[in-house]
Tab-separated table of C-alpha atoms in Angstrom:
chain	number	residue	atom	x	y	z
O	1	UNK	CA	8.339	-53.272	-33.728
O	2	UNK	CA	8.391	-56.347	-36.184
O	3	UNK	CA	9.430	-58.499	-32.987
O	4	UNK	CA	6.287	-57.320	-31.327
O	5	UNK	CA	3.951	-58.147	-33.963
O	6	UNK	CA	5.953	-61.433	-34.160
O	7	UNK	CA	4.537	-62.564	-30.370
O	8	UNK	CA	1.068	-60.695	-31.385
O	9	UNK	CA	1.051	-63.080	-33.424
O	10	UNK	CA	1.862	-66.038	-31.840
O	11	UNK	CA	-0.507	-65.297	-28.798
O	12	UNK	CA	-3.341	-65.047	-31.759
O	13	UNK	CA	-2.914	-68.173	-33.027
O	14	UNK	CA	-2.225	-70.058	-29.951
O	15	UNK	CA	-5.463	-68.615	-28.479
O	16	UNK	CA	-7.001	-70.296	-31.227
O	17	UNK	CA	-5.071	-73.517	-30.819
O	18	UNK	CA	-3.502	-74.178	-27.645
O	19	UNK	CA	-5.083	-71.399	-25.116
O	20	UNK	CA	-3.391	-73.695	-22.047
O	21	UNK	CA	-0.148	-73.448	-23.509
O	22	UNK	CA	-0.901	-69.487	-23.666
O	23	UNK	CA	-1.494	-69.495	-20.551
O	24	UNK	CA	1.586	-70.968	-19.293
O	25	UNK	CA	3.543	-68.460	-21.502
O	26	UNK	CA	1.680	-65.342	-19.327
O	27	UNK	CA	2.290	-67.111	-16.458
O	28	UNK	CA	6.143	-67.359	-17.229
O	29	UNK	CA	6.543	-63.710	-18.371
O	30	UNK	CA	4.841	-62.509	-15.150
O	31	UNK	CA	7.135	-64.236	-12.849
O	32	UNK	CA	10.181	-61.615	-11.521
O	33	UNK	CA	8.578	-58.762	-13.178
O	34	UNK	CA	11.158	-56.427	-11.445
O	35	UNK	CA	14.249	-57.839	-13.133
O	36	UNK	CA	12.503	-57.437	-16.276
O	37	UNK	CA	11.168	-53.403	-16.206
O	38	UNK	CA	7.857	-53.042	-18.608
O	39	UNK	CA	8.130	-56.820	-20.257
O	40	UNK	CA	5.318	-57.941	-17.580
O	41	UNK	CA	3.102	-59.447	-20.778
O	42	UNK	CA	4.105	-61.800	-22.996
O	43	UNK	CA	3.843	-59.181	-26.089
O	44	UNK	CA	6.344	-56.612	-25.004
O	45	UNK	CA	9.022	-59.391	-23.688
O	46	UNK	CA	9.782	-60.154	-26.813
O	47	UNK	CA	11.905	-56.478	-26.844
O	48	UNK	CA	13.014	-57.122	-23.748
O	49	UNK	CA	16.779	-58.364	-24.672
O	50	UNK	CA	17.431	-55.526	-27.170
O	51	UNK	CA	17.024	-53.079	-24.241
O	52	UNK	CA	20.390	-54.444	-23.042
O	53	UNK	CA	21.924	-52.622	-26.136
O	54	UNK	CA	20.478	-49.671	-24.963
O	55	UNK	CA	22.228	-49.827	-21.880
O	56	UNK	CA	25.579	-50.831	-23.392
O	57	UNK	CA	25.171	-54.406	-21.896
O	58	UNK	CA	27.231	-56.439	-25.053
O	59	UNK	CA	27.780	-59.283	-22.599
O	60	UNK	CA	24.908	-61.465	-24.913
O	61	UNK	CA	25.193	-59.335	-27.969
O	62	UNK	CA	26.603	-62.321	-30.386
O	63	UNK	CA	23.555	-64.407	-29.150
O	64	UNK	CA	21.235	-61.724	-31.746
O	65	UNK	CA	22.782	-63.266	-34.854
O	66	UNK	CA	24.147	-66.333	-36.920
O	67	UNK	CA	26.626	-64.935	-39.906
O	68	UNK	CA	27.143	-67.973	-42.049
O	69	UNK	CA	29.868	-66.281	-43.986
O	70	UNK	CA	28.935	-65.094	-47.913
O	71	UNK	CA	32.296	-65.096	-49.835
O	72	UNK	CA	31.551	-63.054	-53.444
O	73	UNK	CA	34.951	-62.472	-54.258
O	74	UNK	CA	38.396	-64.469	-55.260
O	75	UNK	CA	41.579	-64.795	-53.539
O	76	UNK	CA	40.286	-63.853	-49.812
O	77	UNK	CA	42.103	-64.487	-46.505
O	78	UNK	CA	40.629	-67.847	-44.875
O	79	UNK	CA	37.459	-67.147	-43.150
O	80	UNK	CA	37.606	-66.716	-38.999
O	81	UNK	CA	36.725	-69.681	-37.328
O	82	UNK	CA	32.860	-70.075	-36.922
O	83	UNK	CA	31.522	-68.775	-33.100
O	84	UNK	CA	29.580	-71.288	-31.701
O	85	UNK	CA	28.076	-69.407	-29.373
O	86	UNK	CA	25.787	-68.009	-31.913
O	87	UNK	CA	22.001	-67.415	-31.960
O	88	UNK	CA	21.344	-71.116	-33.210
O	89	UNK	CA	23.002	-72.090	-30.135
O	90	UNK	CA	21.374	-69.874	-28.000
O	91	UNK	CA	17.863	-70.347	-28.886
O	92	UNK	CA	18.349	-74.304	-29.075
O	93	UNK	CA	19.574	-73.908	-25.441
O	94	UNK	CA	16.526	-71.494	-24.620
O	95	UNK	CA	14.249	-74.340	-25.922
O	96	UNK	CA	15.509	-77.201	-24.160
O	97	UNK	CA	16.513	-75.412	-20.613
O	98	UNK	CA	12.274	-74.306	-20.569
O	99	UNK	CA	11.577	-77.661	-21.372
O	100	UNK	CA	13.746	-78.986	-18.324
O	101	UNK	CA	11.733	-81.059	-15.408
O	102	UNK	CA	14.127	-79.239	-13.224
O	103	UNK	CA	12.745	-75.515	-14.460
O	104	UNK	CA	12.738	-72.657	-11.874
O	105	UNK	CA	10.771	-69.538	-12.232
O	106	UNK	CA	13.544	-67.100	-12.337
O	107	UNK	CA	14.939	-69.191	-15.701
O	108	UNK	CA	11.271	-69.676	-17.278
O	109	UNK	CA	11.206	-65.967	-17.273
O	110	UNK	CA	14.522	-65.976	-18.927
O	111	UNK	CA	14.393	-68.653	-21.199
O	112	UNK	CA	11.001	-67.307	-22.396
O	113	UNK	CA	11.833	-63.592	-23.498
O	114	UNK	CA	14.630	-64.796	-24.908
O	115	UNK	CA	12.577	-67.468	-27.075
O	116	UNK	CA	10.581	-64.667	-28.188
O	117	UNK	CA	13.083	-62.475	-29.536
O	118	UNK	CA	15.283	-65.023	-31.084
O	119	UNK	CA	12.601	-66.569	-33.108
O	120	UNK	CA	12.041	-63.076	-34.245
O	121	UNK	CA	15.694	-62.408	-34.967
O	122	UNK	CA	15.849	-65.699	-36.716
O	123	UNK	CA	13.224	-64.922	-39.343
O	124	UNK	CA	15.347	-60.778	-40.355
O	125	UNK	CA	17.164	-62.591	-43.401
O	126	UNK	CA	20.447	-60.797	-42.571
O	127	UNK	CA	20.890	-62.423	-39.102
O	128	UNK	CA	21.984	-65.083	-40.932
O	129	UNK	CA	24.451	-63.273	-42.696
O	130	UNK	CA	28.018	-61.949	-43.223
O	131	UNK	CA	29.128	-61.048	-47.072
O	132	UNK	CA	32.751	-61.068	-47.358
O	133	UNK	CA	34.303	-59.371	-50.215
O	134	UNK	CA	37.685	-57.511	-51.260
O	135	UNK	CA	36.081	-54.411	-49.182
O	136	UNK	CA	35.519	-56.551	-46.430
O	137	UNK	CA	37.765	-59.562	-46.243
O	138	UNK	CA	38.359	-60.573	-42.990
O	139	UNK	CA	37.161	-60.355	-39.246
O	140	UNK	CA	33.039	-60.511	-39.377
O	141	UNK	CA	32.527	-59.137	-43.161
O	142	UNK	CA	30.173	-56.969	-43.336
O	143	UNK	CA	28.078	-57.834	-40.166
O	144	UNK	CA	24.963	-58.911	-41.703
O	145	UNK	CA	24.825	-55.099	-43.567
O	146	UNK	CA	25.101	-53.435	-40.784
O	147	UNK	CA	28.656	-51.996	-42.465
O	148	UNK	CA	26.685	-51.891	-45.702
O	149	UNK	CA	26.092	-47.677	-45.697
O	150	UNK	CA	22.751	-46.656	-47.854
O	151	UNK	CA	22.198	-42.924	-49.174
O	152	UNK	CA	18.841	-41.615	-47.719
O	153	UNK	CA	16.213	-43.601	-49.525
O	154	UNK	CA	13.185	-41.256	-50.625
O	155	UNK	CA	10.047	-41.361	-48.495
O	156	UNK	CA	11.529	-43.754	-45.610
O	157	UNK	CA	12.545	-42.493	-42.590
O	158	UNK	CA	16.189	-41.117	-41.689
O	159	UNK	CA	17.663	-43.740	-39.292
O	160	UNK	CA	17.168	-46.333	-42.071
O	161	UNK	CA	21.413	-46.054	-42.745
O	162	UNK	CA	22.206	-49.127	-43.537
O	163	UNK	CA	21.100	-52.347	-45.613
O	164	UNK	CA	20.647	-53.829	-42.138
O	165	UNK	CA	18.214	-51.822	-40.329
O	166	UNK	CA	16.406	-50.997	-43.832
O	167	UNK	CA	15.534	-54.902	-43.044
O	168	UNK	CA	14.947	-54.489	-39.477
O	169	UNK	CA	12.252	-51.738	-40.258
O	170	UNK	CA	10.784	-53.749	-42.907
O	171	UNK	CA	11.593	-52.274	-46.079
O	172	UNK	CA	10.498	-48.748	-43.508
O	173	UNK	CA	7.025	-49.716	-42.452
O	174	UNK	CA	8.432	-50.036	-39.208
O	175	UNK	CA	10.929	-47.717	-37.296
O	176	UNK	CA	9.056	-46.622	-34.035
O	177	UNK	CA	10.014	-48.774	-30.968
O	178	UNK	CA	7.174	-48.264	-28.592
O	179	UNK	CA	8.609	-49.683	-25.699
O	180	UNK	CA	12.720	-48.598	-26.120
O	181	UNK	CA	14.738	-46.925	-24.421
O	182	UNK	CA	13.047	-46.567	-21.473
O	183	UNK	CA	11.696	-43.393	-21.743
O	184	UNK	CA	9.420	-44.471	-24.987
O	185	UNK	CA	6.290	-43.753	-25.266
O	186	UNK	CA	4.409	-46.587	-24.861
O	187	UNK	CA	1.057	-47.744	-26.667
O	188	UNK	CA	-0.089	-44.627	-27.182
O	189	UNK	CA	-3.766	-44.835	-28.874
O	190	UNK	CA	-2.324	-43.981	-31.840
O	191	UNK	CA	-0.086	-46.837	-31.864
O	192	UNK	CA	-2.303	-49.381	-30.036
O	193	UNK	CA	-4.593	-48.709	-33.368
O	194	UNK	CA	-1.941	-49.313	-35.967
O	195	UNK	CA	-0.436	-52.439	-34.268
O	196	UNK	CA	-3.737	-54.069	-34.308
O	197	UNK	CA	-4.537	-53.431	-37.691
O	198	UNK	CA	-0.935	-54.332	-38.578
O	199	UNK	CA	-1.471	-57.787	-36.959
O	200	UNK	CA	-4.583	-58.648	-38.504
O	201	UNK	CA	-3.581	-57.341	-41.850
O	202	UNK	CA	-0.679	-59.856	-41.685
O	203	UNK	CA	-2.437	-62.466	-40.662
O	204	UNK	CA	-5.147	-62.400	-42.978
O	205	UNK	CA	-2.542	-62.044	-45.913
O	206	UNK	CA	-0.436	-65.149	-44.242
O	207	UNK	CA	-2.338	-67.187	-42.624
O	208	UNK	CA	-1.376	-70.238	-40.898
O	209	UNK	CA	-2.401	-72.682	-43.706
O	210	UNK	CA	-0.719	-71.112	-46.239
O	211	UNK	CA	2.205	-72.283	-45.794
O	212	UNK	CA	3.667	-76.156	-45.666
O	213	UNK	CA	3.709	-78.056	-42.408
O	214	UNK	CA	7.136	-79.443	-42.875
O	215	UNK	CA	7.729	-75.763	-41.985
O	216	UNK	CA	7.011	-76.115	-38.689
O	217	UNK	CA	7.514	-79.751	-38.094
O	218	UNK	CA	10.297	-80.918	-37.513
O	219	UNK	CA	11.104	-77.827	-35.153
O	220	UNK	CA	14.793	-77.577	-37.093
O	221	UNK	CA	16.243	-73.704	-35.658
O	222	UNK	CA	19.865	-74.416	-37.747
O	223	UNK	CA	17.259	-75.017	-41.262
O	224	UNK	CA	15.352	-72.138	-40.823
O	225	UNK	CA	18.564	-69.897	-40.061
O	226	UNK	CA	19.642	-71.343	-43.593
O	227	UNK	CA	16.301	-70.332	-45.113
O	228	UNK	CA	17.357	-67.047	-44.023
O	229	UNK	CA	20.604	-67.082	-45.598
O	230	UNK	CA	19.309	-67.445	-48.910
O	231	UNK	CA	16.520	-65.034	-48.513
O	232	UNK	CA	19.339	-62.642	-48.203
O	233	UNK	CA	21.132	-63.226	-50.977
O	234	UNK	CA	18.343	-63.013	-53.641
O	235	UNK	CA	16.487	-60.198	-51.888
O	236	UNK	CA	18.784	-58.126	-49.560
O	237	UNK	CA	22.008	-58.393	-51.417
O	238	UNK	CA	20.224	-59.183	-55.015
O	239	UNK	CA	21.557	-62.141	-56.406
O	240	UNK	CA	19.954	-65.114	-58.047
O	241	UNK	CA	22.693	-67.570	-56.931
O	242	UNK	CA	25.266	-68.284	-54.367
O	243	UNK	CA	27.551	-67.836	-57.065
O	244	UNK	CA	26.849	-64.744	-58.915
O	245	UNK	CA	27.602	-61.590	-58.289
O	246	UNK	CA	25.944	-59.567	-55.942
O	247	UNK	CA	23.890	-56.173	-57.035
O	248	UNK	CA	24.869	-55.133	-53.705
O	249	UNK	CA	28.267	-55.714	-53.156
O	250	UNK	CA	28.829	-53.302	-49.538
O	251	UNK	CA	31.570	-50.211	-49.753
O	252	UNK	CA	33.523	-49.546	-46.487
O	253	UNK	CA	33.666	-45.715	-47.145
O	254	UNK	CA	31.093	-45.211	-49.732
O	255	UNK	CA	27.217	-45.296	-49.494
O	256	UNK	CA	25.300	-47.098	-52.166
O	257	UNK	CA	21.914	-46.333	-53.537
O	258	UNK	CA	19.513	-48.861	-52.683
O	259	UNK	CA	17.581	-49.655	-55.790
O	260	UNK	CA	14.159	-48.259	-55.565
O	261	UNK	CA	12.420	-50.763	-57.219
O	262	UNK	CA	13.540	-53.537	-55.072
O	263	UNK	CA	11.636	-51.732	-51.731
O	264	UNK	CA	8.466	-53.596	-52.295
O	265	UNK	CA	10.572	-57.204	-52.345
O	266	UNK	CA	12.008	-56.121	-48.836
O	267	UNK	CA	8.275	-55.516	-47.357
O	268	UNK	CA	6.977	-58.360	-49.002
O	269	UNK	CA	9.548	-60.785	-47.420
O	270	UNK	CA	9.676	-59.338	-44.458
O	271	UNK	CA	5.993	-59.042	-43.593
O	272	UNK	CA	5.918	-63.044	-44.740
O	273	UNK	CA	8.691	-63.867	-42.418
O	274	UNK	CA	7.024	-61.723	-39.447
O	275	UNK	CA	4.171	-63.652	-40.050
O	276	UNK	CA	5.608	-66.978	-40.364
O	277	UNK	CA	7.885	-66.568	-37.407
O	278	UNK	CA	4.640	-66.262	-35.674
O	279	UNK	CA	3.475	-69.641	-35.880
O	280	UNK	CA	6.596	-71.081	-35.695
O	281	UNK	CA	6.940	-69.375	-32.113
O	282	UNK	CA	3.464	-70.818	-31.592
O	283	UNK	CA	4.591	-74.067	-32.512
O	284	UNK	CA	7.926	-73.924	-30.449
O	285	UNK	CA	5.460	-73.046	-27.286
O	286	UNK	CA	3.675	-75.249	-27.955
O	287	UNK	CA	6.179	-78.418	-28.259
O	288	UNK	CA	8.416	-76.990	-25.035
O	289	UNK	CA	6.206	-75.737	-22.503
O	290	UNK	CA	4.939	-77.972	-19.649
O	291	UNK	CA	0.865	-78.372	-19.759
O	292	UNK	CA	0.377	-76.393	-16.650
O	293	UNK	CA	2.467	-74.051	-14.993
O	294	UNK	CA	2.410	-73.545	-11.185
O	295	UNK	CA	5.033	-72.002	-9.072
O	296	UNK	CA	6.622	-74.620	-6.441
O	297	UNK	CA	5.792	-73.954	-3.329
O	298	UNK	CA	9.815	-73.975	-2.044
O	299	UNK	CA	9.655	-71.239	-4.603
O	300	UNK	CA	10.864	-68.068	-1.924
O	301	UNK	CA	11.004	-64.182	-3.513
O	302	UNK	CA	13.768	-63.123	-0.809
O	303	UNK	CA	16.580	-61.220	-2.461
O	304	UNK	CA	18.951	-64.496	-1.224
O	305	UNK	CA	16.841	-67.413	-3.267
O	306	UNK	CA	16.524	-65.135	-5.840
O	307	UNK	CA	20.259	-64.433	-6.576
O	308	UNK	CA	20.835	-68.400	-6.034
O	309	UNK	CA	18.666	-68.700	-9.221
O	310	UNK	CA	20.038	-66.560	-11.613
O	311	UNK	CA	23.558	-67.517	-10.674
O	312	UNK	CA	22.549	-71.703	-10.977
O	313	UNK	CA	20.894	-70.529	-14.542
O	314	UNK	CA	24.432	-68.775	-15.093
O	315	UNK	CA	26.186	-71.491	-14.277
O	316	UNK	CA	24.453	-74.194	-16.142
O	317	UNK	CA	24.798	-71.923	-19.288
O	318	UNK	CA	28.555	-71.302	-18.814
O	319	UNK	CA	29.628	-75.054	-18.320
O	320	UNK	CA	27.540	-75.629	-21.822
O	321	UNK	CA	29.053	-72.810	-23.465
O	322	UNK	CA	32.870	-73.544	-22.336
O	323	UNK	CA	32.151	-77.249	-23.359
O	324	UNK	CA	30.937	-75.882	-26.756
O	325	UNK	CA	34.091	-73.561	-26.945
O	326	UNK	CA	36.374	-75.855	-26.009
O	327	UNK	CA	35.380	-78.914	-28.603
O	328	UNK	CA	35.488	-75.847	-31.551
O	329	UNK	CA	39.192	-75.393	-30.133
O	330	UNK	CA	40.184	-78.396	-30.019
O	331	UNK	CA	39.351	-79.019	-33.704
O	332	UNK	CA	40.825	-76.012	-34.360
O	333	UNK	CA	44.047	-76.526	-33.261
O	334	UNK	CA	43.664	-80.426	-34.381
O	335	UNK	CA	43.912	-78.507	-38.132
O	336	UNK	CA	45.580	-75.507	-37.333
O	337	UNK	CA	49.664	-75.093	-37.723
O	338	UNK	CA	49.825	-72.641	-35.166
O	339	UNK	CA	51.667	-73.081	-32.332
O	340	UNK	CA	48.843	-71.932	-29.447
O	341	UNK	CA	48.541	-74.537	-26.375
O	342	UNK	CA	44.735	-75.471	-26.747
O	343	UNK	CA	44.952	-75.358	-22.560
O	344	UNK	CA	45.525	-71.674	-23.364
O	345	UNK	CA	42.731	-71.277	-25.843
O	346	UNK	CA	40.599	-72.651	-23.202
O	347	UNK	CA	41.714	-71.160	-19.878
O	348	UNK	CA	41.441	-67.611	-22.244
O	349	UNK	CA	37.901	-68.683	-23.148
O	350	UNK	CA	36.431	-69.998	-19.698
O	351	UNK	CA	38.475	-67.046	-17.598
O	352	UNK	CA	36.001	-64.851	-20.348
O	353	UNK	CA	32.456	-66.753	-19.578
O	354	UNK	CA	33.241	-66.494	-16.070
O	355	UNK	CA	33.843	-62.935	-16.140
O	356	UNK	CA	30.884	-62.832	-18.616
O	357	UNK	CA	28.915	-64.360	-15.986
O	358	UNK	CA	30.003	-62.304	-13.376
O	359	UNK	CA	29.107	-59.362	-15.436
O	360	UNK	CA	25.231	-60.637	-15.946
O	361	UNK	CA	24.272	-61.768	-12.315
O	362	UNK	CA	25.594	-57.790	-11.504
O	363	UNK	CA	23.660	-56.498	-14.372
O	364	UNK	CA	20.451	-58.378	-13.171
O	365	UNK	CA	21.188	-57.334	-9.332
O	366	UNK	CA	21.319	-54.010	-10.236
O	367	UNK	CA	18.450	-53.869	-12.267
O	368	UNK	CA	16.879	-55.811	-9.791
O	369	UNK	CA	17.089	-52.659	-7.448
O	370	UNK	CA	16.909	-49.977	-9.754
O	371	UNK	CA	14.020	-50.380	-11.985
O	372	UNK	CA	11.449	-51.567	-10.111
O	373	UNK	CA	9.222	-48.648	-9.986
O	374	UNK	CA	8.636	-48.542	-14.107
O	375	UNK	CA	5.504	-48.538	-15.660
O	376	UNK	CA	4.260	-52.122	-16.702
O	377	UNK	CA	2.359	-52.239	-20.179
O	378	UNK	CA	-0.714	-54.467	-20.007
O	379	UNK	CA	-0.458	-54.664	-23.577
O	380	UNK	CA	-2.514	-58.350	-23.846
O	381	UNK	CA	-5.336	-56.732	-22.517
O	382	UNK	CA	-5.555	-53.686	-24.630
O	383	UNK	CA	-4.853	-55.374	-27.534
O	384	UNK	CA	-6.807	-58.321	-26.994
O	385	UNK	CA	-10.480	-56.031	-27.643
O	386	UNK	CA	-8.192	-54.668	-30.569
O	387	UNK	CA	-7.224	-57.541	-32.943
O	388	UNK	CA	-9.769	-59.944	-34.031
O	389	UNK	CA	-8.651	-62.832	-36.371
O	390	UNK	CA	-11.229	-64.590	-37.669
């Protein structure tokens, strides 16, 4: 739940700072609650776009991650060309389509969960990722660790498999997803206790002025996806350099042993990353959100202006993505000796967004009609009497 303590976070500190632009944010997350089951609160939208995994929804799956490519070995094949449509892109287009005069409610809802979890996502060191070796020398390396296969590491739970999710959990303090798949359990007591000492514990270890203000301003998403990078090559993959070799160089059929004594570097980073991608979610809030937030009047909640905003938000994202895919293939065929019509690349690529698109506004209709009977989490107000940061 490192992406929930992540907005904890952030609602702290702007509470402290900017308690308007907080309450724009709640106001934003509570809008369409029924397309978006048990995210009614700002805190538990932040998990809201890795329920789509859950439900086999891969449609926005590349949008999760940003694998600048690691090469640690000779003589490779040329690396694939880059995808564009990458979380740097999608979070920079989050930011500025929830800063747009011409904002509707349906997209502010959007736009902000998705804020949320990419600023978390940017801040796990190996979403910034892909090592490509001899074992893995072509297509997307080894995606971020996630084909990197660990032995069972001794006193950490047993769906930490991989170097990937041993970073997801935080070097294994956490595993539990309170709010995913559906059926989870929810803030129990149990867990309502340990989050809030979690948060303050973090904060009071981290807090805001400890680190530099040119780490927050300029707001620079592409920099701090490089900061990542190099966090995981000294710490996740163990290497001092670009250059050297990796400790951890992944296997495709063999599992390594994570060195033991290299656990405490993986908590360390990650609870100062968590913590730092905090404020820096604070910070993007408060830089993109209007002062107040009111919903226009025109605004209607029948089924008919309701689809006509989701498929507008669809269709303002898939003319910037085709535009995006179609200047990467035309500078790719500019280089390239191959023989492939760049009208075909891009006819291939736009007949995909449009399907892609055509895929989501389904996905949110039915959604829209299945799901809206789940149990919504107040989880600001339970927490709120919980976690005091002084």
């Amino acid at each position: 739940h490192g992406h929930l303590l992540v907005a904890e976070i952030a609602v702290a500190h702007l509470n402290k700072t900017a308690p308007d632009v907080l309450d724009v944010a709640f106001k934003m997350v509570a809008e369409y609650q029924d397309f978006f089951p048990k995210t009614k609160n700002f805190v538990p939208s932040a998990a809201w776009s890795d329920n789509l995994h859950s439900q086999d929804f891969r449609l926005l799956a590349e949008w999760h991650y940003n694998d600048r490519p690691w090469q640690v070995d000779e003589n490779l094949p040329p690396l694939p060309p880059a995808n564009p449509s990458n979380m740097i892109w999608a979070l920079e287009s989050c930011i500025k389509g929830i800063s747009s005069p011409k904002l509707t409610p349906w997209a502010a809802s959007f736009y902000i969960r998705w804020i949320n979890h990419l600023i978390g996502d940017l801040h796990q060191p190996l979403h910034n990722i892909a090592q490509y070796s001899s074992n893995f020398p072509d297509g997307q390396g080894d995606r971020g660790g996630n084909e990197c296969k660990l032995s069972p590491i001794a006193g950490l739970s047993s769906q930490i498999k991989d170097l990937h999710k041993l970073w997801d959990s935080a070097g294994g303090t956490f595993v539990q997803d309170p709010f995913y798949p559906p059926t989870g359990p929810g803030f129990t007591p149990e867990l309502q206790l340990k989050f809030a000492n979690q948060t303050r514990e973090l904060m009071k270890k981290y807090p805001f002025e400890s680190f530099e203000m040119n780490r927050f301003d300029p707001i620079d998403v592409d920099q701090w996806s490089l900061e990542g990078f190099n966090l995981a090559i000294k710490y996740a993959y163990i290497s001092d350099s670009q250059t050297s070799p990796p400790l951890l160089k992944c296997l495709k059929s063999t599992k390594l042993t994570f060195p033991i004594e290299n656990l405490k570097a993986v908590q360390d980073i990650t609870h100062q990353q968590i913590a730092l991608a905090g404020y820096r979610l604070a910070t993007v809030l408060k830089s993109s959100l209007p002062k107040t937030w009111v919903v226009p009047i025109s605004s209607s909640t029948d089924d008919a202006s309701q689809m006509k905003e989701i498929k507008d938000l669809l269709t303002e994202l898939r003319e910037a993505q085709t535009k995006l895919l179609q200047q990467q293939s035309n500078s790719t065929t500019t280089q390239s000796t191959k023989t492939v019509s760049p009208a075909t690349v891009v006819i291939c690529l736009l007949a995909g967004v449009l399907i892609g698109a055509a895929a989501a506004c389904g996905y949110v209709w039915w959604r829209r009609r299945s799901l809206t009977n789940y149990r919504v989490l107040n989880d600001e107000q339970e927490l709120g009497n919980m976690v005091t940061v002084s």
